Short mmCIF file of C-alpha atoms in Angstrom, two decimals:
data_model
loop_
_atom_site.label_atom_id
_atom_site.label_comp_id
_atom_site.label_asym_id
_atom_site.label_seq_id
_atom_site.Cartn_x
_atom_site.Cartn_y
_atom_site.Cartn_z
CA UNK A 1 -6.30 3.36 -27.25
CA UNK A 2 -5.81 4.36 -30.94
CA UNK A 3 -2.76 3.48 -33.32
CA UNK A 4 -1.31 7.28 -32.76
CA UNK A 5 -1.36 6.50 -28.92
CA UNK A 6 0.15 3.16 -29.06
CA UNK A 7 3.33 4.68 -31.37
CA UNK A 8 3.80 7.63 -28.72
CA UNK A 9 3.57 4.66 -26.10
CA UNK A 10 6.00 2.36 -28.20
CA UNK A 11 8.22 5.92 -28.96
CA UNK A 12 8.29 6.63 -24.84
CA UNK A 13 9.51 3.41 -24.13
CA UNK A 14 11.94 3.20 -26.45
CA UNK A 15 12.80 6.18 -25.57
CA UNK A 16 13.08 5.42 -22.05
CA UNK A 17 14.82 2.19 -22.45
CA UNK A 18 17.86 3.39 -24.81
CA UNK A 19 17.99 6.23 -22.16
CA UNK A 20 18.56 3.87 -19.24
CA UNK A 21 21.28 2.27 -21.36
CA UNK A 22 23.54 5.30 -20.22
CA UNK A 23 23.76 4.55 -16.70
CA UNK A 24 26.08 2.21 -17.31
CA UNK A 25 28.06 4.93 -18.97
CA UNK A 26 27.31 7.65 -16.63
CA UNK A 27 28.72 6.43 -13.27
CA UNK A 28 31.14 9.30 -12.89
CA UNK A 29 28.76 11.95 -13.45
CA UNK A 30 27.05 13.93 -10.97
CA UNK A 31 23.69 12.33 -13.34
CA UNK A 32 22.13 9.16 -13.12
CA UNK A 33 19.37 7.87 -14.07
CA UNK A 34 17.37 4.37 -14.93
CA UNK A 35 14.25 2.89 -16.01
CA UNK A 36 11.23 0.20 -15.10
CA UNK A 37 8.34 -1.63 -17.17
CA UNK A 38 5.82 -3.33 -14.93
CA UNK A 39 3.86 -5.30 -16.88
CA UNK A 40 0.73 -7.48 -15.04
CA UNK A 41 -2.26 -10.07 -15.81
CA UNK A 42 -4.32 -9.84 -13.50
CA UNK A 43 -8.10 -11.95 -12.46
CA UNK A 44 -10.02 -11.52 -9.70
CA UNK A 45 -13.72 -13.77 -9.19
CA UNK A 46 -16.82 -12.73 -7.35
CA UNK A 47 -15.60 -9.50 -6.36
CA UNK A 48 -18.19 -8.93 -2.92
CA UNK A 49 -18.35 -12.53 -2.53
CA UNK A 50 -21.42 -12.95 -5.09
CA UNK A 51 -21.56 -14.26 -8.17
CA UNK A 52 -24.66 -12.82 -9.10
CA UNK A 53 -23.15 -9.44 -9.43
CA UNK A 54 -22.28 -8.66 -13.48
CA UNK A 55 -19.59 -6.96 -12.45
CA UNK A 56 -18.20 -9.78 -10.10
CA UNK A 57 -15.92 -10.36 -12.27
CA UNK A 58 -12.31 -8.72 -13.36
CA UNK A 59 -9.95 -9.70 -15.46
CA UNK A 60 -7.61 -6.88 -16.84
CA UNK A 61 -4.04 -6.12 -17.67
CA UNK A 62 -1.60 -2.94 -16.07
CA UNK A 63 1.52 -1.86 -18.04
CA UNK A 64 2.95 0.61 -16.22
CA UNK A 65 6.63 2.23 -17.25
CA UNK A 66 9.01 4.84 -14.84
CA UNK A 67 11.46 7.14 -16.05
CA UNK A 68 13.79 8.31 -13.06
CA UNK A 69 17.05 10.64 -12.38
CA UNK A 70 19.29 11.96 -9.50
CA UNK A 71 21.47 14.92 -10.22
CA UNK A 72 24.23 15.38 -7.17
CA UNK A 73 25.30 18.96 -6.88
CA UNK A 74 28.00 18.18 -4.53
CA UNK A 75 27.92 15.67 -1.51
CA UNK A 76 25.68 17.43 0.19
CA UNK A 77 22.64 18.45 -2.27
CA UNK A 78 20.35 16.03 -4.86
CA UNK A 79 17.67 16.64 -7.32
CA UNK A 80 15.42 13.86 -8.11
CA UNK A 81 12.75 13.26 -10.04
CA UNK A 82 10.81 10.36 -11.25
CA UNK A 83 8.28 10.18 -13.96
CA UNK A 84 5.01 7.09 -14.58
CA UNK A 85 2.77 6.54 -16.95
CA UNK A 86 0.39 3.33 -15.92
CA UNK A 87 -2.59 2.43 -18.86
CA UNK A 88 -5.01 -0.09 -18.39
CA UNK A 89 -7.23 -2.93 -20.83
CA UNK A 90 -10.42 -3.95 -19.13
CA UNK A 91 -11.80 -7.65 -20.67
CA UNK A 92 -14.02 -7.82 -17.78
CA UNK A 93 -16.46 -6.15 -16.81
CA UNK A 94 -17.64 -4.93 -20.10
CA UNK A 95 -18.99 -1.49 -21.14
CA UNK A 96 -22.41 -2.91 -21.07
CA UNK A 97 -22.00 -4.20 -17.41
CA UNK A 98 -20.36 -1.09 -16.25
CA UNK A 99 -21.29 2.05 -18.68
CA UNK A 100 -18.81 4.34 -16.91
CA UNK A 101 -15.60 2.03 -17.45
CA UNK A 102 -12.85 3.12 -19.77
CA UNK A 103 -12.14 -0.55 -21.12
CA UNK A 104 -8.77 1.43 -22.87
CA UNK A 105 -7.12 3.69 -20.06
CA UNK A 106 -4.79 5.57 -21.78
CA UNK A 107 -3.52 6.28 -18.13
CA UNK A 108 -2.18 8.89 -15.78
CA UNK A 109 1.07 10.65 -16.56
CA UNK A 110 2.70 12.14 -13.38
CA UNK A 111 5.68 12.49 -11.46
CA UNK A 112 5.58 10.26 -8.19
CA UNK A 113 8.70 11.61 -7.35
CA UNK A 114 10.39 14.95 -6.93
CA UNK A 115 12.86 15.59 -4.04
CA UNK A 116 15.40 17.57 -3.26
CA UNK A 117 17.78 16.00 -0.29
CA UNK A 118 19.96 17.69 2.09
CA UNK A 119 22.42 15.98 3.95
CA UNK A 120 24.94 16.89 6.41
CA UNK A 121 23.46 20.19 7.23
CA UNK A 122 25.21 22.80 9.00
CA UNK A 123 27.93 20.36 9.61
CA UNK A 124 24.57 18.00 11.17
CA UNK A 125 24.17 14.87 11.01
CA UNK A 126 21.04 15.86 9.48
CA UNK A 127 19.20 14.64 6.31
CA UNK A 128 16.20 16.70 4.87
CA UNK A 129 13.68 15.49 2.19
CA UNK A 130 11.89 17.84 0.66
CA UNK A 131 8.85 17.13 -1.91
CA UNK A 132 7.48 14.38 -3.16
CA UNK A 133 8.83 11.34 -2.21
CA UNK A 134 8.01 7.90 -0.47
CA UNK A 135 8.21 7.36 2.66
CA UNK A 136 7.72 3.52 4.77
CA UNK A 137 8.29 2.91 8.57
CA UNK A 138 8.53 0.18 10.25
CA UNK A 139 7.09 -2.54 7.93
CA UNK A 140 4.66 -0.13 6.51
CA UNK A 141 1.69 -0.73 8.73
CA UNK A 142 0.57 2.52 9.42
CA UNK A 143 2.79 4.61 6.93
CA UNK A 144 3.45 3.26 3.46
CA UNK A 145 0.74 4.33 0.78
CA UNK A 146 -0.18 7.98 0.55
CA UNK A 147 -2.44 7.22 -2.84
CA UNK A 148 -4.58 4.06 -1.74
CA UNK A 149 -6.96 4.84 -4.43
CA UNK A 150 -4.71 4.09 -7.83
CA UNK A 151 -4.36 0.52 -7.37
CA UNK A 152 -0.30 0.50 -6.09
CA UNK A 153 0.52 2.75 -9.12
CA UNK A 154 2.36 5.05 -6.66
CA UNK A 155 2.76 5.49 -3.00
CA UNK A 156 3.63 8.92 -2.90
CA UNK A 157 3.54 11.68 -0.03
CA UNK A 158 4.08 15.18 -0.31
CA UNK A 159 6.11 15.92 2.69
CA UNK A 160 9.14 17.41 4.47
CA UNK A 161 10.67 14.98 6.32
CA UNK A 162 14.20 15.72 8.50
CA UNK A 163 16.19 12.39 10.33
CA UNK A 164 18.82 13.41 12.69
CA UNK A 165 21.29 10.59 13.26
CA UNK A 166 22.94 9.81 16.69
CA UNK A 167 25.06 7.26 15.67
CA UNK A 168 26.78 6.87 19.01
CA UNK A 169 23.80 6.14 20.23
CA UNK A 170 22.45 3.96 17.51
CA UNK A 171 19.23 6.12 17.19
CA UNK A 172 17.48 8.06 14.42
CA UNK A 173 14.77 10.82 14.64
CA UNK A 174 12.51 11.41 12.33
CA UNK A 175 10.23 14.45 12.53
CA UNK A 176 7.91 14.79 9.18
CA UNK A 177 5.32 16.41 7.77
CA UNK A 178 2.76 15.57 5.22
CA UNK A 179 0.59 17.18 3.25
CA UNK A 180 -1.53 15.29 0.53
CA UNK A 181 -4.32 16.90 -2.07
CA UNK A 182 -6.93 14.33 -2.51
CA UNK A 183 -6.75 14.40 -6.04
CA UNK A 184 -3.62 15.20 -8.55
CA UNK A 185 -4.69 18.80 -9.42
CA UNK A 186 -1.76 20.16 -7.51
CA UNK A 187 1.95 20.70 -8.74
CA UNK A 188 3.35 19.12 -10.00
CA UNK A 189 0.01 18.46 -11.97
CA UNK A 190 -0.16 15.65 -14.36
CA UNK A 191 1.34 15.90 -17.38
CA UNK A 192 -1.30 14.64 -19.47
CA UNK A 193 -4.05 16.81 -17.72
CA UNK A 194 -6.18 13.89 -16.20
CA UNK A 195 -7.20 14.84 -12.48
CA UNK A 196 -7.68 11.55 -10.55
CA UNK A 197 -8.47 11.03 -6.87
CA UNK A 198 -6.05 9.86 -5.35
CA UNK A 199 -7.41 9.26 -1.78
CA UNK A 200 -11.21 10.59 -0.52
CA UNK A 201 -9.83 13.29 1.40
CA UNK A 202 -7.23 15.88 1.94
CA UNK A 203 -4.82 15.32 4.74
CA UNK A 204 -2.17 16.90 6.67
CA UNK A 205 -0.23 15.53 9.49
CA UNK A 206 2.75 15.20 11.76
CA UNK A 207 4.83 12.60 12.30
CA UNK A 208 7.67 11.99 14.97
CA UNK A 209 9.52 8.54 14.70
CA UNK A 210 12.42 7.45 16.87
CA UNK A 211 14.36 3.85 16.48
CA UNK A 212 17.51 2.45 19.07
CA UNK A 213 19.04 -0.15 17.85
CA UNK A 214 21.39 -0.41 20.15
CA UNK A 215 19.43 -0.42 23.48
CA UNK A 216 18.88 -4.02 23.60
CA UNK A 217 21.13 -6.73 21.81
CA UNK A 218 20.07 -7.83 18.54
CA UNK A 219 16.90 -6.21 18.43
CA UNK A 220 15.50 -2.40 17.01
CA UNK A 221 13.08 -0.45 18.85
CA UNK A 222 11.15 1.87 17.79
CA UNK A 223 8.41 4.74 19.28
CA UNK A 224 5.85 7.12 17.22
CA UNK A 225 4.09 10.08 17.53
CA UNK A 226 1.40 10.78 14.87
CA UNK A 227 -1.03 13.32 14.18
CA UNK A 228 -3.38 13.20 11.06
CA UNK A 229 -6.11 15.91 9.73
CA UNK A 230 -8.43 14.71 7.34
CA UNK A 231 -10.55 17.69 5.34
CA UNK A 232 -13.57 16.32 3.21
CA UNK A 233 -12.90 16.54 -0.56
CA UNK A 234 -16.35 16.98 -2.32
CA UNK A 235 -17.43 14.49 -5.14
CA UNK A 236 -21.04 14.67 -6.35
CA UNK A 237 -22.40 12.00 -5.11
CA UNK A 238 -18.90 11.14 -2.93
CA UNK A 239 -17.79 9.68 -6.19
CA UNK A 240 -14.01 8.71 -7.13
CA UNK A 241 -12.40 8.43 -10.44
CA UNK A 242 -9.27 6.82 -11.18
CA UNK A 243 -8.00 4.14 -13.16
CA UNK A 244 -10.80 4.53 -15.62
CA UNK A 245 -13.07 3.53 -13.10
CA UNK A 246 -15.66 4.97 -11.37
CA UNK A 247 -16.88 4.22 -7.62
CA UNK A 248 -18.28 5.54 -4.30
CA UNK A 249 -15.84 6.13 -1.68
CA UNK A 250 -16.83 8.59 1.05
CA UNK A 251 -13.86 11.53 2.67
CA UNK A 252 -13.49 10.95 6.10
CA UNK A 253 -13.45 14.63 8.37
CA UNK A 254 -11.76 14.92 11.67
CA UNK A 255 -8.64 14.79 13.75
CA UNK A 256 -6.75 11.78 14.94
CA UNK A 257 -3.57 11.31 17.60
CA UNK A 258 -1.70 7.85 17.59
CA UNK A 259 1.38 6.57 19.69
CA UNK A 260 2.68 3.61 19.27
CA UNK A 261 5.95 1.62 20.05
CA UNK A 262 7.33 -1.49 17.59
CA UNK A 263 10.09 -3.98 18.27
CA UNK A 264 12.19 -6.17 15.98
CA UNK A 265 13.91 -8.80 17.79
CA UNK A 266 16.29 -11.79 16.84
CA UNK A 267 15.67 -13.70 19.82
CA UNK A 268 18.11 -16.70 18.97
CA UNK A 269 19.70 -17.73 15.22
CA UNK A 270 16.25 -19.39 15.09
CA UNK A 271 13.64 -17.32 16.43
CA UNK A 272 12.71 -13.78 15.38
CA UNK A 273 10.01 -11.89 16.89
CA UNK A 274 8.71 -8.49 15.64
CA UNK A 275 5.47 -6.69 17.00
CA UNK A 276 3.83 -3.02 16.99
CA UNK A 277 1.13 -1.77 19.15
CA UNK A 278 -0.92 1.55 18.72
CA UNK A 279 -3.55 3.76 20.21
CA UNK A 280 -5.94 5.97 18.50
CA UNK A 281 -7.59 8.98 19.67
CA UNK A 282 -9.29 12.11 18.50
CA UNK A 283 -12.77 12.71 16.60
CA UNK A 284 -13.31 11.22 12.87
CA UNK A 285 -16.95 12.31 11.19
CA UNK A 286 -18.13 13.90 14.55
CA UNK A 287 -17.80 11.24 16.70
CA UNK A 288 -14.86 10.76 19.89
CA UNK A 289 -12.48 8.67 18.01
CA UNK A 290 -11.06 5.48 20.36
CA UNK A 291 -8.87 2.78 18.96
CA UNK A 292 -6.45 0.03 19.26
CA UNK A 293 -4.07 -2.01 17.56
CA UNK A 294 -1.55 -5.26 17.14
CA UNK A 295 0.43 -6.43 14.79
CA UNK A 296 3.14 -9.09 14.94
CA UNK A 297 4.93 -12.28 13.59
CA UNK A 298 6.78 -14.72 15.25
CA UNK A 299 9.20 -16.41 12.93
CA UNK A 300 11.41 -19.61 13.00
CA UNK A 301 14.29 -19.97 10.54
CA UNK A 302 15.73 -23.74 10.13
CA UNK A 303 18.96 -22.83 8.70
CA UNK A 304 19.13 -25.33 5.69
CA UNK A 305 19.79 -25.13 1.80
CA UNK A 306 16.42 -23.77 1.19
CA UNK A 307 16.43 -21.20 3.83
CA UNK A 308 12.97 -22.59 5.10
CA UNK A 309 11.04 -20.81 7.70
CA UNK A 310 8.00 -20.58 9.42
CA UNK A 311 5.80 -18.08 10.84
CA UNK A 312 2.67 -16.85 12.71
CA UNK A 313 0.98 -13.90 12.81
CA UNK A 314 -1.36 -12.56 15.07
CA UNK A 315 -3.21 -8.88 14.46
CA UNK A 316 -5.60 -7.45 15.91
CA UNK A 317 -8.02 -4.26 14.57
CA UNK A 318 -10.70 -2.74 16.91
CA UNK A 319 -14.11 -2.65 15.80
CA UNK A 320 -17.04 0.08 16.35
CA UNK A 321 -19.01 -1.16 19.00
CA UNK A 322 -22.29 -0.67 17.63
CA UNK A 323 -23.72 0.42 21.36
CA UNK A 324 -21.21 3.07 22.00
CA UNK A 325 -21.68 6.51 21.33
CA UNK A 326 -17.76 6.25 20.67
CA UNK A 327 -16.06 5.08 17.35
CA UNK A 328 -13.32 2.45 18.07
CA UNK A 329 -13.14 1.09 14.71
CA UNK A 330 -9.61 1.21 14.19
CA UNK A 331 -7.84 3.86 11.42
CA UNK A 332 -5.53 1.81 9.10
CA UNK A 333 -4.57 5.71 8.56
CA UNK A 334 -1.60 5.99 5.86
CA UNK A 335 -1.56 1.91 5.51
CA UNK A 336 -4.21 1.08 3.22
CA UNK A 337 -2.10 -0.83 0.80
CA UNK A 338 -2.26 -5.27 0.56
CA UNK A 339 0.16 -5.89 3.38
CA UNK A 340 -0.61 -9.39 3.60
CA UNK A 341 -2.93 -10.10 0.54
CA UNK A 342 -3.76 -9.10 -2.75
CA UNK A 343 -7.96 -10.32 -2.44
CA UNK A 344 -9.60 -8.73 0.31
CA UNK A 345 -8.66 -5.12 -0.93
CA UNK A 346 -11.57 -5.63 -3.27
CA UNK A 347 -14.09 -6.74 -0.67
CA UNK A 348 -13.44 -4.42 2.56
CA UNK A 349 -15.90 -1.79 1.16
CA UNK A 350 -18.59 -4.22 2.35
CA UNK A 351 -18.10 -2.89 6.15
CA UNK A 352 -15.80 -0.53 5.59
CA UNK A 353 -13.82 1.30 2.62
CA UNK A 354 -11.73 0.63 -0.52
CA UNK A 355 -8.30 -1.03 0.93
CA UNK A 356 -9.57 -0.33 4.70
CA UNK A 357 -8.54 -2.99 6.91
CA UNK A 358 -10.28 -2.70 10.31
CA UNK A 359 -12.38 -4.45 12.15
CA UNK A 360 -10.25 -7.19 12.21
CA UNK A 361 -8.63 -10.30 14.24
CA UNK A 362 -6.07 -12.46 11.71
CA UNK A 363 -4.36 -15.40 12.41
CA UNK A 364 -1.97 -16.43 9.90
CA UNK A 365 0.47 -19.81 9.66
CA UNK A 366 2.97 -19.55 6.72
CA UNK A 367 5.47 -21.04 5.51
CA UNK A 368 8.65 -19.38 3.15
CA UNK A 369 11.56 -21.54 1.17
CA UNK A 370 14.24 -20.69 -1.71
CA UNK A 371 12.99 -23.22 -3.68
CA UNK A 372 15.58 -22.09 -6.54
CA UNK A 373 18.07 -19.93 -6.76
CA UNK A 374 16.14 -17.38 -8.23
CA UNK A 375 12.94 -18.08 -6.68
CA UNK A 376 11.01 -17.66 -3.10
CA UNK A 377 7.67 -19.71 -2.62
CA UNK A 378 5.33 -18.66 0.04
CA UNK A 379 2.26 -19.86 1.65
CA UNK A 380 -0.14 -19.01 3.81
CA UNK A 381 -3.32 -19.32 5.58
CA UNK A 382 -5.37 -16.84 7.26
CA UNK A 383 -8.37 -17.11 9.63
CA UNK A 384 -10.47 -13.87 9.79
CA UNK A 385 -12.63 -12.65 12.58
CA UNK A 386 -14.48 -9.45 12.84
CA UNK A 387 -13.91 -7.73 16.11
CA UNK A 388 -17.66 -6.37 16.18
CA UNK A 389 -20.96 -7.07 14.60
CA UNK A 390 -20.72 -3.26 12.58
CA UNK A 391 -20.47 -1.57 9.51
CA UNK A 392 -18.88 1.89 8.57
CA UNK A 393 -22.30 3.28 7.80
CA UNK A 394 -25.93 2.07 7.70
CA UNK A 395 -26.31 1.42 4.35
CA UNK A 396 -23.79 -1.42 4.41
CA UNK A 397 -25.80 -3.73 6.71
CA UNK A 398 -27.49 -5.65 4.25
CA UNK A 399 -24.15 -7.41 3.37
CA UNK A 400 -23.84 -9.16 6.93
CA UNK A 401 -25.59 -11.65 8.67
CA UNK A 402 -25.71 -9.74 11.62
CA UNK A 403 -25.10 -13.08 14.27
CA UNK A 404 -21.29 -14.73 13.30
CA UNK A 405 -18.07 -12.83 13.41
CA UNK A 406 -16.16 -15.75 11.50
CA UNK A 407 -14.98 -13.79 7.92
CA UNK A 408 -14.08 -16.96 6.38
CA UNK A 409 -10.71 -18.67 5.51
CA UNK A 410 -7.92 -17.40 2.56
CA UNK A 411 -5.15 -19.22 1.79
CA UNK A 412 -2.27 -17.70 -0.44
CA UNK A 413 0.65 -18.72 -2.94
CA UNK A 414 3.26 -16.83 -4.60
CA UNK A 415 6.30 -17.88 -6.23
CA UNK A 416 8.58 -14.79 -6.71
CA UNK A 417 11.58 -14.45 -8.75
CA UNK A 418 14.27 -12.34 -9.26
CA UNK A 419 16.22 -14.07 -12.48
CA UNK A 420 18.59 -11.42 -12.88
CA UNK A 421 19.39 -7.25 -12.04
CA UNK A 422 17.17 -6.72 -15.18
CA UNK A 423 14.35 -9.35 -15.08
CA UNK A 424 11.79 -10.08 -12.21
CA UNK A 425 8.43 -11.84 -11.44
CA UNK A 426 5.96 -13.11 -9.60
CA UNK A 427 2.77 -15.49 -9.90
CA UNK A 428 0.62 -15.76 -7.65
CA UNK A 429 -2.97 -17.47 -6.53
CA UNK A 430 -5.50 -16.65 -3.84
CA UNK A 431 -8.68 -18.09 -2.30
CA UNK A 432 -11.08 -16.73 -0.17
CA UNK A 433 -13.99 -18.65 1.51
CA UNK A 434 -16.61 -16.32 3.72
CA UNK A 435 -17.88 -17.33 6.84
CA UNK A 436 -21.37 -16.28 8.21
CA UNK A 437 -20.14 -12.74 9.13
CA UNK A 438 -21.54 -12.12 5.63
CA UNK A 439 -24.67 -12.55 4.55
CA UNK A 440 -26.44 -15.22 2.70
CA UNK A 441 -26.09 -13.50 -0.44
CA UNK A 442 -22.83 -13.09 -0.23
CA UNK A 443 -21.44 -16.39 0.76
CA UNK A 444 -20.03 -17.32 -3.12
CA UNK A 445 -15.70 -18.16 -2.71
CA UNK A 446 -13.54 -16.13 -4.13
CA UNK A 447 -9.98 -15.74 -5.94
CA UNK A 448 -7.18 -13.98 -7.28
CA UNK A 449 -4.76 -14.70 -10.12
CA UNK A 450 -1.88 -12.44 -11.31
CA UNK A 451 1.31 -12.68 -13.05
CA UNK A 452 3.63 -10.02 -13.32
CA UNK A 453 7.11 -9.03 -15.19
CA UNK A 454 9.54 -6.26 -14.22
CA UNK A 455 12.30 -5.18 -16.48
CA UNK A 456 14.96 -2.75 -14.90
CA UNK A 457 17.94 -1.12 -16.14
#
């Protein structure tokens, strides 16, 4: 990054900042707007769980900044629009590790949001979302990142999506659909010109997504319908740039159903239960598609000054029987993002893909307190076992041991703060140790560092 690009950089931000000063000002307008800078550290060791590798290592900074503003027509109609720009500095690997790197990334400049909503319609109590916007349900298991590939940048889907409202009921209906270009050469195109892939593939899908909460005291229940098409995007050599890096990631081809149901339950003021259970069907890369999945925590609150409570998880990802003629390797499908980590996202391309969890049994014992005002510490461990002894293609063998399903142990720690409206945090630490699922050459620990500071106005 040059001097000229670091003064437009400086010149945007200030820009952006003395802009988001006016909201303040602005709260009787029908325009509003605000700003973010996300500014991180981040270092990650033996990346594949070898420290032979020269590119094992990672150690890099992210300073990403978001421009955003909602125009209200009348009560009824709103135009929004949000605009990133998220540049990168490399210190490890180096060029001469990894010749394709961009050790400056000058970064993407896009919108990751632009929406027009609906609401009320016809008289309805009907909302419609239209464009690009993001879009989480449930607790973002299987719908939460449409853009796995930039690193949490954005989370974006291109979608419709329409929620009727039966409030008498206490039930909501969601019917959406999605349609996502696996790379940003589609409007609105970046505004800078770079074309990045955003995921390997182009998909379109269907999504209908009920929740009561009204059925059963104290708790929310939910049921899904899902449909996803996945079209291969073609990369010489299946390879994906973004973030100024350059890697193999292959498109997956193929059709898959879901239906799940999910409950969130407050079974006493102590104990909270939530779970979600799914089935898979269809075809994915020409083979019958048949897959299951759990997720849920069980969670005991003591009630005391520093709000401490307890937890275990239990999930559960089907693995591809490596006898079958059938694939029941379980599709994370839009959910690819570090739902309960930050470490493993860099290692599940051993068996399976960038950010892929599958595969999978997880046991997890935590533990969450307000240790200050302004500050949450969490812990937890995690014991990882494959499902099956198989890899997403053949090629990938080589990095198990082909007779243990034990992954290993990680253990996590973040303290997050929120200091003020304006000023947030977080630091936090992970550890991974494989177990002999892996193979011999890939038995070296790993961890994860970051530290990160939000500013908001």
């Amino acid at each position: 990054m040059n001097t000229q690009q670091l003064g437009l950089l400086a010149a945007g931000l200030g820009a952006m900042l003395t802009g988001a000063g006016v909201v303040a000002e602005s709260d009787t307008t029908p325009f509003t707007w605000g700003a973010d800078v996300r500014l991180r550290q981040t270092w990650v060791d033996n990346v594949g769980h070898t420290a032979d590798s020269a590119t094992a290592d990672r150690t890099f900074q992210r300073y990403r900044a978001r421009l955003w503003g909602t125009y209200a027509f009348n009560d009824h109609l709103h135009a929004s629009a949000r605009l990133l720009w998220e540049g990168r500095h490399y210190d490890e690997p180096t060029r001469t590790d990894m010749p394709t790197l961009e050790t400056w990334y000058s970064g993407g400049v896009l919108l990751d949001q632009l929406m027009i909503q609906l609401d009320q319609l016809g008289g309805l109590p009907l909302q419609i979302k239209l464009g690009r916007q993001d879009i989480r349900l449930g607790n973002g298991w299987l719908v939460f990142d449409g853009t796995p590939l930039d690193g949490a940048r954005s989370i974006y889907f291109d979608a419709i999506r329409a929620t009727y409202t039966l409030e008498s009921h206490g039930t909501t209906l969601d019917f959406i659909y999605i349609d996502q270009n696996a790379d940003t050469d589609r409007f609105p195109q970046p505004l800078d010109n770079d074309i990045e892939d955003q995921i390997e593939q182009h998909e379109t899908g269907f999504i209908l997504y009920g929740r009561n909460s009204t059925l059963l005291p104290d708790t929310t229940l939910d049921a899904y319908a899902l449909y996803k098409h996945n079209r291969v995007s073609d990369t010489p050599n299946t390879l994906r740039r973004n973030n100024g890096m350059i890697f193999p990631s292959p498109s997956d081809r193929g059709d898959i159903y879901a239906a799940g149901v999910r409950a969130e339950a407050k079974l006493t003021p102590n104990w909270a239960l939530r779970a979600e259970s799914v089935y898979e069907w269809g075809t994915r890369n020409d083979r019958d598609l048949r897959a299951f999945g759990l997720n849920s925590r069980l969670t005991y609150s003591f009630k005391d000054a520093l709000k401490n409570q307890v937890h275990v998880d239990l999930e559960y990802l089907s693995g591809d029987d490596p006898d079958s003629a059938e694939d029941e390797a379980f599709d994370p499908l839009w959910g690819r993002w570090t739902q309960w980590n930050e470490l493993l996202i860099y290692h599940w391309n051993l068996d399976a893909r960038g950010g892929e969890a599958t595969n999978l049994q997880r046991l997890n014992l935590g533990w969450i307190a307000q240790v200050h005002p302004t500050t949450q510490l969490l812990l937890d461990y995690h014991a990882l076992w494959a499902d099956e002894l198989s890899t997403r293609v053949t090629a990938q063998q080589p990095n198990l041991s082909g007779d243990n399903d034990f992954r290993g142990h990680l253990i996590t720690a973040w303290l997050k703060s929120t200091f003020s409206p304006h000023v947030s945090g977080h630091l936090g630490a992970e550890y991974f140790m494989p177990g002999h699922y892996y193979a011999d050459t890939r038995q070296d620990d790993s961890f994860f560092v970051r530290a990160e500071v939000v500013l908001t106005w």
